[in-house]
Amino acid sequence: MIADSEIELHASRLMVMQAAWKHERGEDIRHESSICKVFVAEAVNRIIDRAVQMCGALGVSADTPLEHFYREARAFRIYDGPSEVHRMVIARDVLRSGNRS
Ligand SMILES: Cc1cc2nc3c(=O)[nH]c(=O)nc-3n(C[C@H](O)[C@H](O)[C@H](O)COP(=O)(O)OP(=O)(O)OC[C@H]3O[C@@H](n4cnc5c(N)ncnc54)[C@H](O)[C@@H]3O)c2cc1C
């Protein structure tokens, strides 16, 4: 579980850094920002969920900040556009451009 979370954190960092790099070069990053929004928001939820699971009952108690993180992170998949809407935009971009990545 720790390795899975580390892999997702690593992928999230690289994804955001690549989008930031393109943005700094003045490139249009609407496609990349939607990809980051979906992947990172969902990865954060999986990572916190694993941390809660590893801690057992302690993970759902008020004795650690995990329960608070869990509640806060759930909204990441909704605000700034729900994942479903970003997926729709990403798929539309891919279909329009033929081959995005
Ligand atoms: C904590 C928090 C902070 C927020 N802060 C701000 C803010 O600062 N400024 C601001 O303007 N807004 C803010 N919002 C609002 C947020 O952007 C909206 O909640 C979000 O865009 C989803 O809109 P909605 O709640 O009307 O859900 P709806 O649009 O009704 O969507 C409900 C659900 O239906 C599904 N869905 C919707 N559209 C599609 C689609 N096309 N295809 C497939 N499924 C779909 C998704 O699962 C979605 O979660 C905030 C929301 C939260 C929870």
PDB file of C-alpha atoms and ligand atoms in Angstrom:
ATOM      1  CA  MET A   1       0.000   0.000   0.000  1.00  0.00           C
ATOM      2  CA  ILE A   2       2.855   2.359   0.801  1.00  0.00           C
ATOM      3  CA  ALA A   3       4.486   1.571  -2.540  1.00  0.00           C
ATOM      4  CA  ASP A   4       1.208   2.143  -4.421  1.00  0.00           C
ATOM      5  CA  SER A   5       0.807   5.527  -2.736  1.00  0.00           C
ATOM      6  CA  GLU A   6       4.428   6.466  -3.468  1.00  0.00           C
ATOM      7  CA  ILE A   7       3.942   5.536  -7.145  1.00  0.00           C
ATOM      8  CA  GLU A   8       0.798   7.670  -7.384  1.00  0.00           C
ATOM      9  CA  LEU A   9       2.456  10.594  -5.586  1.00  0.00           C
ATOM     10  CA  HIS A  10       5.413  10.381  -7.953  1.00  0.00           C
ATOM     11  CA  ALA A  11       3.179  10.264 -11.027  1.00  0.00           C
ATOM     12  CA  SER A  12       1.112  13.182  -9.695  1.00  0.00           C
ATOM     13  CA  ARG A  13       4.206  15.337  -9.095  1.00  0.00           C
ATOM     14  CA  LEU A  14       5.603  14.645 -12.555  1.00  0.00           C
ATOM     15  CA  MET A  15       2.252  15.316 -14.203  1.00  0.00           C
ATOM     16  CA  VAL A  16       1.843  18.671 -12.459  1.00  0.00           C
ATOM     17  CA  MET A  17       5.481  19.642 -13.098  1.00  0.00           C
ATOM     18  CA  GLN A  18       5.129  18.865 -16.812  1.00  0.00           C
ATOM     19  CA  ALA A  19       1.975  20.994 -17.053  1.00  0.00           C
ATOM     20  CA  ALA A  20       3.688  23.833 -15.142  1.00  0.00           C
ATOM     21  CA  TRP A  21       6.708  23.601 -17.464  1.00  0.00           C
ATOM     22  CA  LYS A  22       4.488  23.871 -20.543  1.00  0.00           C
ATOM     23  CA  HIS A  23       2.587  26.775 -18.972  1.00  0.00           C
ATOM     24  CA  GLU A  24       5.862  28.616 -18.295  1.00  0.00           C
ATOM     25  CA  ARG A  25       6.715  28.233 -21.985  1.00  0.00           C
ATOM     26  CA  GLY A  26       3.428  29.945 -22.814  1.00  0.00           C
ATOM     27  CA  GLU A  27       1.803  26.797 -24.198  1.00  0.00           C
ATOM     28  CA  ASP A  28      -1.909  25.992 -23.953  1.00  0.00           C
ATOM     29  CA  ILE A  29      -2.256  23.507 -21.084  1.00  0.00           C
ATOM     30  CA  ARG A  30      -6.036  23.087 -20.934  1.00  0.00           C
ATOM     31  CA  HIS A  31      -5.708  19.431 -21.921  1.00  0.00           C
ATOM     32  CA  GLU A  32      -2.919  18.731 -19.410  1.00  0.00           C
ATOM     33  CA  SER A  33      -4.668  20.617 -16.606  1.00  0.00           C
ATOM     34  CA  SER A  34      -7.786  18.456 -17.050  1.00  0.00           C
ATOM     35  CA  ILE A  35      -5.605  15.329 -16.988  1.00  0.00           C
ATOM     36  CA  CYS A  36      -3.872  16.549 -13.796  1.00  0.00           C
ATOM     37  CA  LYS A  37      -7.194  17.517 -12.211  1.00  0.00           C
ATOM     38  CA  VAL A  38      -8.668  14.036 -12.693  1.00  0.00           C
ATOM     39  CA  PHE A  39      -5.563  11.999 -11.908  1.00  0.00           C
ATOM     40  CA  VAL A  40      -4.324  13.921  -8.864  1.00  0.00           C
ATOM     41  CA  ALA A  41      -7.783  14.421  -7.304  1.00  0.00           C
ATOM     42  CA  GLU A  42      -8.486  10.687  -7.604  1.00  0.00           C
ATOM     43  CA  ALA A  43      -4.963   9.665  -6.524  1.00  0.00           C
ATOM     44  CA  VAL A  44      -5.186  11.816  -3.377  1.00  0.00           C
ATOM     45  CA  ASN A  45      -8.412  10.061  -2.453  1.00  0.00           C
ATOM     46  CA  ARG A  46      -6.873   6.616  -2.978  1.00  0.00           C
ATOM     47  CA  ILE A  47      -3.749   7.586  -1.018  1.00  0.00           C
ATOM     48  CA  ILE A  48      -5.693   8.873   1.977  1.00  0.00           C
ATOM     49  CA  ASP A  49      -7.994   5.851   1.836  1.00  0.00           C
ATOM     50  CA  ARG A  50      -4.963   3.535   2.019  1.00  0.00           C
ATOM     51  CA  ALA A  51      -3.525   5.504   4.945  1.00  0.00           C
ATOM     52  CA  VAL A  52      -6.847   5.193   6.796  1.00  0.00           C
ATOM     53  CA  GLN A  53      -6.933   1.442   6.064  1.00  0.00           C
ATOM     54  CA  MET A  54      -3.374   0.950   7.310  1.00  0.00           C
ATOM     55  CA  CYS A  55      -4.198   2.705  10.578  1.00  0.00           C
ATOM     56  CA  GLY A  56      -7.342   0.635  11.178  1.00  0.00           C
ATOM     57  CA  ALA A  57      -9.757   2.113  13.728  1.00  0.00           C
ATOM     58  CA  LEU A  58      -7.249   4.839  14.559  1.00  0.00           C
ATOM     59  CA  GLY A  59      -7.543   6.042  10.962  1.00  0.00           C
ATOM     60  CA  VAL A  60     -11.218   6.837  11.367  1.00  0.00           C
ATOM     61  CA  SER A  61     -10.851   8.357  14.841  1.00  0.00           C
ATOM     62  CA  ALA A  62     -10.178  11.986  15.674  1.00  0.00           C
ATOM     63  CA  ASP A  63      -6.755  11.002  17.082  1.00  0.00           C
ATOM     64  CA  THR A  64      -5.043  11.432  13.688  1.00  0.00           C
ATOM     65  CA  PRO A  65      -5.623  14.074  10.974  1.00  0.00           C
ATOM     66  CA  LEU A  66      -6.563  11.338   8.461  1.00  0.00           C
ATOM     67  CA  GLU A  67     -10.296  11.518   9.066  1.00  0.00           C
ATOM     68  CA  HIS A  68     -10.126  15.273   8.373  1.00  0.00           C
ATOM     69  CA  PHE A  69      -8.003  14.732   5.222  1.00  0.00           C
ATOM     70  CA  TYR A  70     -10.482  12.083   4.048  1.00  0.00           C
ATOM     71  CA  ARG A  71     -13.418  14.473   4.332  1.00  0.00           C
ATOM     72  CA  GLU A  72     -11.547  17.404   2.736  1.00  0.00           C
ATOM     73  CA  ALA A  73     -10.098  15.387  -0.148  1.00  0.00           C
ATOM     74  CA  ARG A  74     -13.443  13.961  -1.228  1.00  0.00           C
ATOM     75  CA  ALA A  75     -14.443  17.376  -2.583  1.00  0.00           C
ATOM     76  CA  PHE A  76     -11.343  17.455  -4.855  1.00  0.00           C
ATOM     77  CA  ARG A  77     -13.206  15.177  -7.298  1.00  0.00           C
ATOM     78  CA  ILE A  78     -16.106  17.635  -7.467  1.00  0.00           C
ATOM     79  CA  TYR A  79     -14.969  21.241  -7.391  1.00  0.00           C
ATOM     80  CA  ASP A  80     -13.243  22.912 -10.319  1.00  0.00           C
ATOM     81  CA  GLY A  81     -15.264  20.483 -12.404  1.00  0.00           C
ATOM     82  CA  PRO A  82     -16.197  16.909 -11.468  1.00  0.00           C
ATOM     83  CA  SER A  83     -13.941  14.143 -12.816  1.00  0.00           C
ATOM     84  CA  GLU A  84     -16.669  13.059 -15.253  1.00  0.00           C
ATOM     85  CA  VAL A  85     -16.737  16.486 -16.901  1.00  0.00           C
ATOM     86  CA  HIS A  86     -12.926  16.640 -17.202  1.00  0.00           C
ATOM     87  CA  ARG A  87     -12.927  13.122 -18.685  1.00  0.00           C
ATOM     88  CA  MET A  88     -15.480  14.272 -21.228  1.00  0.00           C
ATOM     89  CA  VAL A  89     -13.276  17.275 -22.152  1.00  0.00           C
ATOM     90  CA  ILE A  90     -10.145  15.083 -22.384  1.00  0.00           C
ATOM     91  CA  ALA A  91     -11.899  12.543 -24.610  1.00  0.00           C
ATOM     92  CA  ARG A  92     -13.279  15.319 -26.827  1.00  0.00           C
ATOM     93  CA  ASP A  93      -9.760  16.804 -27.204  1.00  0.00           C
ATOM     94  CA  VAL A  94      -8.334  13.397 -28.122  1.00  0.00           C
ATOM     95  CA  LEU A  95     -11.059  12.755 -30.700  1.00  0.00           C
ATOM     96  CA  ARG A  96     -10.682  16.225 -32.205  1.00  0.00           C
ATOM     97  CA  SER A  97      -6.896  16.144 -32.442  1.00  0.00           C
ATOM     98  CA  GLY A  98      -6.684  12.496 -33.468  1.00  0.00           C
ATOM     99  CA  ASN A  99      -3.691  11.757 -31.260  1.00  0.00           C
ATOM    100  CA  ARG A 100      -3.100  14.002 -28.255  1.00  0.00           C
ATOM    101  CA  SER A 101      -0.360  12.279 -26.264  1.00  0.00           C
TER     102      SER A 101
HETATM  103  C1  LIG B   1     -15.784  22.564  -1.263  1.00  0.00           C
HETATM  104  C2  LIG B   1     -16.268  23.208  -2.517  1.00  0.00           C
HETATM  105  C3  LIG B   1     -15.775  24.430  -2.894  1.00  0.00           C
HETATM  106  C4  LIG B   1     -16.230  25.054  -4.058  1.00  0.00           C
HETATM  107  N1  LIG B   1     -15.708  26.276  -4.389  1.00  0.00           N
HETATM  108  C5  LIG B   1     -16.162  26.902  -5.470  1.00  0.00           C
HETATM  109  C6  LIG B   1     -15.639  28.190  -5.830  1.00  0.00           C
HETATM  110  O1  LIG B   1     -14.775  28.741  -5.159  1.00  0.00           O
HETATM  111  N2  LIG B   1     -16.127  28.800  -6.929  1.00  0.00           N
HETATM  112  C7  LIG B   1     -17.085  28.230  -7.706  1.00  0.00           C
HETATM  113  O2  LIG B   1     -17.479  28.826  -8.704  1.00  0.00           O
HETATM  114  N3  LIG B   1     -17.591  27.002  -7.392  1.00  0.00           N
HETATM  115  C8  LIG B   1     -17.157  26.337  -6.302  1.00  0.00           C
HETATM  116  N4  LIG B   1     -17.656  25.091  -5.986  1.00  0.00           N
HETATM  117  C9  LIG B   1     -18.703  24.522  -6.837  1.00  0.00           C
HETATM  118  C10 LIG B   1     -18.122  23.424  -7.723  1.00  0.00           C
HETATM  119  O3  LIG B   1     -17.337  23.952  -8.759  1.00  0.00           O
HETATM  120  C11 LIG B   1     -19.318  22.612  -8.243  1.00  0.00           C
HETATM  121  O4  LIG B   1     -19.853  21.914  -7.116  1.00  0.00           O
HETATM  122  C12 LIG B   1     -18.884  21.629  -9.327  1.00  0.00           C
HETATM  123  O5  LIG B   1     -18.573  22.297 -10.536  1.00  0.00           O
HETATM  124  C13 LIG B   1     -19.988  20.620  -9.622  1.00  0.00           C
HETATM  125  O6  LIG B   1     -21.199  21.282  -9.898  1.00  0.00           O
HETATM  126  P1  LIG B   1     -22.525  20.875  -9.104  1.00  0.00           P
HETATM  127  O7  LIG B   1     -22.234  20.799  -7.639  1.00  0.00           O
HETATM  128  O8  LIG B   1     -23.590  21.789  -9.584  1.00  0.00           O
HETATM  129  O9  LIG B   1     -22.821  19.406  -9.559  1.00  0.00           O
HETATM  130  P2  LIG B   1     -23.553  18.974 -10.895  1.00  0.00           P
HETATM  131  O10 LIG B   1     -23.086  19.764 -12.058  1.00  0.00           O
HETATM  132  O11 LIG B   1     -25.004  18.891 -10.605  1.00  0.00           O
HETATM  133  O12 LIG B   1     -22.951  17.509 -11.029  1.00  0.00           O
HETATM  134  C14 LIG B   1     -23.284  16.482 -10.097  1.00  0.00           C
HETATM  135  C15 LIG B   1     -22.582  15.220 -10.522  1.00  0.00           C
HETATM  136  O13 LIG B   1     -23.113  14.804 -11.776  1.00  0.00           O
HETATM  137  C16 LIG B   1     -22.081  14.262 -12.582  1.00  0.00           C
HETATM  138  N5  LIG B   1     -21.967  15.032 -13.823  1.00  0.00           N
HETATM  139  C17 LIG B   1     -22.141  16.361 -14.008  1.00  0.00           C
HETATM  140  N6  LIG B   1     -21.964  16.708 -15.290  1.00  0.00           N
HETATM  141  C18 LIG B   1     -21.674  15.565 -15.950  1.00  0.00           C
HETATM  142  C19 LIG B   1     -21.380  15.267 -17.308  1.00  0.00           C
HETATM  143  N7  LIG B   1     -21.375  16.205 -18.248  1.00  0.00           N
HETATM  144  N8  LIG B   1     -21.122  13.974 -17.625  1.00  0.00           N
HETATM  145  C20 LIG B   1     -21.142  13.004 -16.671  1.00  0.00           C
HETATM  146  N9  LIG B   1     -21.415  13.233 -15.372  1.00  0.00           N
HETATM  147  C21 LIG B   1     -21.677  14.482 -15.007  1.00  0.00           C
HETATM  148  C22 LIG B   1     -20.806  14.307 -11.761  1.00  0.00           C
HETATM  149  O14 LIG B   1     -20.618  13.072 -11.094  1.00  0.00           O
HETATM  150  C23 LIG B   1     -21.088  15.384 -10.747  1.00  0.00           C
HETATM  151  O15 LIG B   1     -20.323  15.209  -9.554  1.00  0.00           O
HETATM  152  C24 LIG B   1     -17.224  24.435  -4.855  1.00  0.00           C
HETATM  153  C25 LIG B   1     -17.701  23.166  -4.475  1.00  0.00           C
HETATM  154  C26 LIG B   1     -17.245  22.553  -3.336  1.00  0.00           C
HETATM  155  C27 LIG B   1     -17.784  21.187  -2.962  1.00  0.00           C
END
